[in-house]
Amino acid sequence: MTRIGVQIARTALISAAAMLGTPVHAATQSGVISVVTIKPLNIVNTAPLDFGSIIPAAAAGTVNINAQTGVRTPTVVTLAGAPFSRARFVGAGTPFRVVTLSINPSSSIVISSGANTMTINQLRVSANGGGPQPFGPNHTLDATGVINFDIGGRLNVGAGQAPGLYTGTFTLTMDYQ
């Protein structure tokens, strides 16, 4: 390419760049940005789910602890005194926020004494003294950011269940909705 050809090509390139940099019509619009910061959630277990002492029968039976009232009710088995309690928790976070409670394992908890086991199912929660309900959404932190909740359930006792101290664990999770 000759010097004149390079000069013409350079001029054409500069002209094209100038046209691209100058829009014929331009519009601008601002966008909104927002964020809400909330307190981290905390949970403290203040009492265990404790079915107390029982005397198994020759037939299978159950012991229920009501999440709302804490009342212990046997079917077939005999209650043998001793302290018992529904599980109690206190949660804290941002006031008036809705939280979801979940429990794991969700269907049944196996407790054991050596090789012997029993299961706990029909777990229910009572938040801030409300009626027992399945785990899930629609629990609201109060004006101070606190929620109190109790957990009850049904202990399934086998026919002639072996004596022993049966223990197990469950995990409670509280999440903002």
PDB file of C-alpha atoms in Angstrom:
ATOM      1  CA  MET A   1       0.000   0.000   0.000  1.00  0.00           C
ATOM      2  CA  THR A   2       1.319   3.430  -0.865  1.00  0.00           C
ATOM      3  CA  ARG A   3       1.790   6.274   1.501  1.00  0.00           C
ATOM      4  CA  ILE A   4      -1.299   8.031   0.110  1.00  0.00           C
ATOM      5  CA  GLY A   5      -3.322   4.817   0.486  1.00  0.00           C
ATOM      6  CA  VAL A   6      -2.247   4.518   4.142  1.00  0.00           C
ATOM      7  CA  GLN A   7      -3.116   8.190   4.690  1.00  0.00           C
ATOM      8  CA  ILE A   8      -6.617   7.672   3.186  1.00  0.00           C
ATOM      9  CA  ALA A   9      -7.185   4.492   5.224  1.00  0.00           C
ATOM     10  CA  ARG A  10      -6.092   6.251   8.433  1.00  0.00           C
ATOM     11  CA  THR A  11      -8.413   9.189   7.717  1.00  0.00           C
ATOM     12  CA  ALA A  12     -11.322   6.824   7.046  1.00  0.00           C
ATOM     13  CA  LEU A  13     -10.644   4.935  10.275  1.00  0.00           C
ATOM     14  CA  ILE A  14     -10.524   8.147  12.345  1.00  0.00           C
ATOM     15  CA  SER A  15     -13.768   9.361  10.747  1.00  0.00           C
ATOM     16  CA  ALA A  16     -15.542   6.055  11.473  1.00  0.00           C
ATOM     17  CA  ALA A  17     -14.368   6.086  15.103  1.00  0.00           C
ATOM     18  CA  ALA A  18     -15.589   9.641  15.526  1.00  0.00           C
ATOM     19  CA  MET A  19     -19.031   8.669  14.249  1.00  0.00           C
ATOM     20  CA  LEU A  20     -19.240   5.673  16.601  1.00  0.00           C
ATOM     21  CA  GLY A  21     -18.307   7.802  19.602  1.00  0.00           C
ATOM     22  CA  THR A  22     -21.031  10.387  18.936  1.00  0.00           C
ATOM     23  CA  PRO A  23     -24.469   8.810  19.311  1.00  0.00           C
ATOM     24  CA  VAL A  24     -27.306  10.187  17.246  1.00  0.00           C
ATOM     25  CA  HIS A  25     -29.744   9.757  20.170  1.00  0.00           C
ATOM     26  CA  ALA A  26     -28.943   8.793  23.776  1.00  0.00           C
ATOM     27  CA  ALA A  27     -31.138   8.059  26.813  1.00  0.00           C
ATOM     28  CA  THR A  28     -30.215   7.446  30.419  1.00  0.00           C
ATOM     29  CA  GLN A  29     -32.157   6.089  33.365  1.00  0.00           C
ATOM     30  CA  SER A  30     -31.145   5.626  36.976  1.00  0.00           C
ATOM     31  CA  GLY A  31     -31.676   2.298  38.759  1.00  0.00           C
ATOM     32  CA  VAL A  32     -32.539   1.816  42.423  1.00  0.00           C
ATOM     33  CA  ILE A  33     -30.304  -0.246  44.689  1.00  0.00           C
ATOM     34  CA  SER A  34     -31.392  -1.370  48.140  1.00  0.00           C
ATOM     35  CA  VAL A  35     -30.433  -3.811  50.851  1.00  0.00           C
ATOM     36  CA  VAL A  36     -31.837  -4.622  54.270  1.00  0.00           C
ATOM     37  CA  THR A  37     -29.481  -5.859  56.939  1.00  0.00           C
ATOM     38  CA  ILE A  38     -30.905  -8.145  59.603  1.00  0.00           C
ATOM     39  CA  LYS A  39     -29.550  -9.670  62.773  1.00  0.00           C
ATOM     40  CA  PRO A  40     -28.193 -13.212  62.616  1.00  0.00           C
ATOM     41  CA  LEU A  41     -30.550 -15.776  64.135  1.00  0.00           C
ATOM     42  CA  ASN A  42     -29.671 -17.497  67.393  1.00  0.00           C
ATOM     43  CA  ILE A  43     -31.324 -20.464  69.104  1.00  0.00           C
ATOM     44  CA  VAL A  44     -30.803 -21.694  72.664  1.00  0.00           C
ATOM     45  CA  ASN A  45     -32.168 -25.019  73.962  1.00  0.00           C
ATOM     46  CA  THR A  46     -33.440 -24.445  77.512  1.00  0.00           C
ATOM     47  CA  ALA A  47     -35.045 -27.869  78.210  1.00  0.00           C
ATOM     48  CA  PRO A  48     -34.766 -31.331  76.618  1.00  0.00           C
ATOM     49  CA  LEU A  49     -37.598 -33.421  75.181  1.00  0.00           C
ATOM     50  CA  ASP A  50     -37.751 -35.846  78.119  1.00  0.00           C
ATOM     51  CA  PHE A  51     -40.468 -38.487  78.345  1.00  0.00           C
ATOM     52  CA  GLY A  52     -39.549 -39.302  81.975  1.00  0.00           C
ATOM     53  CA  SER A  53     -39.728 -42.809  83.432  1.00  0.00           C
ATOM     54  CA  ILE A  54     -42.197 -45.362  82.071  1.00  0.00           C
ATOM     55  CA  ILE A  55     -43.080 -48.989  82.633  1.00  0.00           C
ATOM     56  CA  PRO A  56     -43.587 -50.843  79.322  1.00  0.00           C
ATOM     57  CA  ALA A  57     -46.470 -53.292  78.986  1.00  0.00           C
ATOM     58  CA  ALA A  58     -46.787 -56.654  77.271  1.00  0.00           C
ATOM     59  CA  ALA A  59     -48.313 -54.790  74.288  1.00  0.00           C
ATOM     60  CA  ALA A  60     -46.852 -51.845  72.393  1.00  0.00           C
ATOM     61  CA  GLY A  61     -47.844 -48.389  73.608  1.00  0.00           C
ATOM     62  CA  THR A  62     -47.066 -44.686  73.361  1.00  0.00           C
ATOM     63  CA  VAL A  63     -46.337 -41.640  75.475  1.00  0.00           C
ATOM     64  CA  ASN A  64     -47.317 -38.232  74.096  1.00  0.00           C
ATOM     65  CA  ILE A  65     -46.048 -34.861  75.270  1.00  0.00           C
ATOM     66  CA  ASN A  66     -48.203 -31.968  74.093  1.00  0.00           C
ATOM     67  CA  ALA A  67     -46.090 -29.132  72.627  1.00  0.00           C
ATOM     68  CA  GLN A  68     -48.452 -26.418  73.852  1.00  0.00           C
ATOM     69  CA  THR A  69     -49.417 -27.627  77.332  1.00  0.00           C
ATOM     70  CA  GLY A  70     -46.513 -29.933  78.211  1.00  0.00           C
ATOM     71  CA  VAL A  71     -49.015 -32.582  79.378  1.00  0.00           C
ATOM     72  CA  ARG A  72     -47.735 -36.191  79.205  1.00  0.00           C
ATOM     73  CA  THR A  73     -50.302 -38.800  78.159  1.00  0.00           C
ATOM     74  CA  PRO A  74     -49.694 -42.589  78.067  1.00  0.00           C
ATOM     75  CA  THR A  75     -51.403 -45.245  75.985  1.00  0.00           C
ATOM     76  CA  VAL A  76     -50.953 -48.840  77.294  1.00  0.00           C
ATOM     77  CA  VAL A  77     -47.672 -48.016  79.142  1.00  0.00           C
ATOM     78  CA  THR A  78     -47.573 -46.824  82.767  1.00  0.00           C
ATOM     79  CA  LEU A  79     -46.060 -43.517  83.798  1.00  0.00           C
ATOM     80  CA  ALA A  80     -43.588 -43.915  86.678  1.00  0.00           C
ATOM     81  CA  GLY A  81     -43.226 -40.396  88.017  1.00  0.00           C
ATOM     82  CA  ALA A  82     -39.841 -38.794  87.433  1.00  0.00           C
ATOM     83  CA  PRO A  83     -39.470 -35.419  85.771  1.00  0.00           C
ATOM     84  CA  PHE A  84     -40.467 -35.033  82.142  1.00  0.00           C
ATOM     85  CA  SER A  85     -40.559 -32.044  79.815  1.00  0.00           C
ATOM     86  CA  ARG A  86     -41.341 -30.825  76.360  1.00  0.00           C
ATOM     87  CA  ALA A  87     -38.287 -29.437  74.561  1.00  0.00           C
ATOM     88  CA  ARG A  88     -37.993 -25.669  75.014  1.00  0.00           C
ATOM     89  CA  PHE A  89     -36.099 -23.210  72.847  1.00  0.00           C
ATOM     90  CA  VAL A  90     -35.625 -19.458  72.687  1.00  0.00           C
ATOM     91  CA  GLY A  91     -34.803 -17.866  69.344  1.00  0.00           C
ATOM     92  CA  ALA A  92     -33.652 -14.329  68.655  1.00  0.00           C
ATOM     93  CA  GLY A  93     -33.260 -12.167  65.556  1.00  0.00           C
ATOM     94  CA  THR A  94     -34.687  -9.064  63.907  1.00  0.00           C
ATOM     95  CA  PRO A  95     -38.047  -7.959  65.420  1.00  0.00           C
ATOM     96  CA  PHE A  96     -41.231  -8.860  63.528  1.00  0.00           C
ATOM     97  CA  ARG A  97     -39.429 -11.011  60.954  1.00  0.00           C
ATOM     98  CA  VAL A  98     -41.105 -14.273  59.915  1.00  0.00           C
ATOM     99  CA  VAL A  99     -39.090 -17.446  60.424  1.00  0.00           C
ATOM    100  CA  THR A 100     -39.399 -21.061  59.369  1.00  0.00           C
ATOM    101  CA  LEU A 101     -38.634 -23.842  61.835  1.00  0.00           C
ATOM    102  CA  SER A 102     -37.512 -27.255  60.662  1.00  0.00           C
ATOM    103  CA  ILE A 103     -36.347 -30.318  62.504  1.00  0.00           C
ATOM    104  CA  ASN A 104     -34.036 -33.076  61.355  1.00  0.00           C
ATOM    105  CA  PRO A 105     -34.688 -35.921  61.161  1.00  0.00           C
ATOM    106  CA  SER A 106     -38.141 -34.750  60.130  1.00  0.00           C
ATOM    107  CA  SER A 107     -40.173 -37.969  60.234  1.00  0.00           C
ATOM    108  CA  SER A 108     -38.895 -39.839  63.275  1.00  0.00           C
ATOM    109  CA  ILE A 109     -36.078 -39.737  65.781  1.00  0.00           C
ATOM    110  CA  VAL A 110     -34.467 -42.972  66.912  1.00  0.00           C
ATOM    111  CA  ILE A 111     -33.340 -43.108  70.501  1.00  0.00           C
ATOM    112  CA  SER A 112     -31.302 -45.992  71.811  1.00  0.00           C
ATOM    113  CA  SER A 113     -30.011 -47.805  74.856  1.00  0.00           C
ATOM    114  CA  GLY A 114     -27.273 -50.070  73.593  1.00  0.00           C
ATOM    115  CA  ALA A 115     -28.807 -52.284  70.887  1.00  0.00           C
ATOM    116  CA  ASN A 116     -32.391 -51.406  71.941  1.00  0.00           C
ATOM    117  CA  THR A 117     -34.265 -48.577  70.218  1.00  0.00           C
ATOM    118  CA  MET A 118     -37.509 -46.614  70.286  1.00  0.00           C
ATOM    119  CA  THR A 119     -38.764 -43.959  67.872  1.00  0.00           C
ATOM    120  CA  ILE A 120     -40.267 -40.539  68.420  1.00  0.00           C
ATOM    121  CA  ASN A 121     -42.586 -39.154  65.741  1.00  0.00           C
ATOM    122  CA  GLN A 122     -45.533 -36.793  65.322  1.00  0.00           C
ATOM    123  CA  LEU A 123     -43.286 -33.910  66.374  1.00  0.00           C
ATOM    124  CA  ARG A 124     -45.157 -30.634  66.831  1.00  0.00           C
ATOM    125  CA  VAL A 125     -44.114 -27.091  67.686  1.00  0.00           C
ATOM    126  CA  SER A 126     -45.900 -24.451  69.766  1.00  0.00           C
ATOM    127  CA  ALA A 127     -44.528 -20.976  69.070  1.00  0.00           C
ATOM    128  CA  ASN A 128     -45.105 -18.248  71.681  1.00  0.00           C
ATOM    129  CA  GLY A 129     -47.735 -20.433  73.390  1.00  0.00           C
ATOM    130  CA  GLY A 130     -49.862 -21.011  70.263  1.00  0.00           C
ATOM    131  CA  GLY A 131     -51.499 -24.299  69.402  1.00  0.00           C
ATOM    132  CA  PRO A 132     -49.344 -27.273  68.399  1.00  0.00           C
ATOM    133  CA  GLN A 133     -48.687 -27.412  64.669  1.00  0.00           C
ATOM    134  CA  PRO A 134     -46.372 -29.155  62.224  1.00  0.00           C
ATOM    135  CA  PHE A 135     -42.995 -27.576  61.584  1.00  0.00           C
ATOM    136  CA  GLY A 136     -42.795 -24.932  58.882  1.00  0.00           C
ATOM    137  CA  PRO A 137     -43.329 -21.242  58.168  1.00  0.00           C
ATOM    138  CA  ASN A 138     -45.330 -18.447  59.736  1.00  0.00           C
ATOM    139  CA  HIS A 139     -43.642 -18.011  63.080  1.00  0.00           C
ATOM    140  CA  THR A 140     -43.018 -14.331  63.811  1.00  0.00           C
ATOM    141  CA  LEU A 141     -40.382 -12.863  66.088  1.00  0.00           C
ATOM    142  CA  ASP A 142     -41.914 -10.448  68.617  1.00  0.00           C
ATOM    143  CA  ALA A 143     -41.214  -6.705  69.028  1.00  0.00           C
ATOM    144  CA  THR A 144     -37.986  -7.488  70.891  1.00  0.00           C
ATOM    145  CA  GLY A 145     -36.871 -10.006  68.237  1.00  0.00           C
ATOM    146  CA  VAL A 146     -37.536 -13.039  70.437  1.00  0.00           C
ATOM    147  CA  ILE A 147     -39.556 -16.205  69.865  1.00  0.00           C
ATOM    148  CA  ASN A 148     -40.207 -18.943  72.430  1.00  0.00           C
ATOM    149  CA  PHE A 149     -41.159 -22.344  71.194  1.00  0.00           C
ATOM    150  CA  ASP A 150     -41.816 -25.754  72.653  1.00  0.00           C
ATOM    151  CA  ILE A 151     -41.585 -29.145  70.960  1.00  0.00           C
ATOM    152  CA  GLY A 152     -43.595 -32.237  71.807  1.00  0.00           C
ATOM    153  CA  GLY A 153     -44.081 -35.593  70.176  1.00  0.00           C
ATOM    154  CA  ARG A 154     -45.038 -39.234  70.514  1.00  0.00           C
ATOM    155  CA  LEU A 155     -42.695 -41.880  71.934  1.00  0.00           C
ATOM    156  CA  ASN A 156     -43.421 -45.334  70.490  1.00  0.00           C
ATOM    157  CA  VAL A 157     -42.747 -48.019  73.106  1.00  0.00           C
ATOM    158  CA  GLY A 158     -42.366 -51.620  71.976  1.00  0.00           C
ATOM    159  CA  ALA A 159     -44.109 -54.554  73.647  1.00  0.00           C
ATOM    160  CA  GLY A 160     -41.908 -55.559  76.600  1.00  0.00           C
ATOM    161  CA  GLN A 161     -39.415 -52.781  75.763  1.00  0.00           C
ATOM    162  CA  ALA A 162     -36.044 -53.520  77.390  1.00  0.00           C
ATOM    163  CA  PRO A 163     -35.119 -51.388  80.439  1.00  0.00           C
ATOM    164  CA  GLY A 164     -32.454 -48.713  79.981  1.00  0.00           C
ATOM    165  CA  LEU A 165     -31.718 -45.041  79.504  1.00  0.00           C
ATOM    166  CA  TYR A 166     -32.671 -44.242  75.899  1.00  0.00           C
ATOM    167  CA  THR A 167     -31.092 -41.144  74.376  1.00  0.00           C
ATOM    168  CA  GLY A 168     -30.835 -39.448  71.009  1.00  0.00           C
ATOM    169  CA  THR A 169     -30.617 -36.047  69.382  1.00  0.00           C
ATOM    170  CA  PHE A 170     -32.360 -33.891  66.837  1.00  0.00           C
ATOM    171  CA  THR A 171     -31.357 -30.705  65.067  1.00  0.00           C
ATOM    172  CA  LEU A 172     -33.628 -27.673  65.048  1.00  0.00           C
ATOM    173  CA  THR A 173     -33.102 -25.032  62.348  1.00  0.00           C
ATOM    174  CA  MET A 174     -34.629 -21.547  62.280  1.00  0.00           C
ATOM    175  CA  ASP A 175     -34.367 -19.561  59.011  1.00  0.00           C
ATOM    176  CA  TYR A 176     -35.670 -16.172  57.948  1.00  0.00           C
ATOM    177  CA  GLN A 177     -38.312 -16.387  55.228  1.00  0.00           C
TER     178      GLN A 177
END
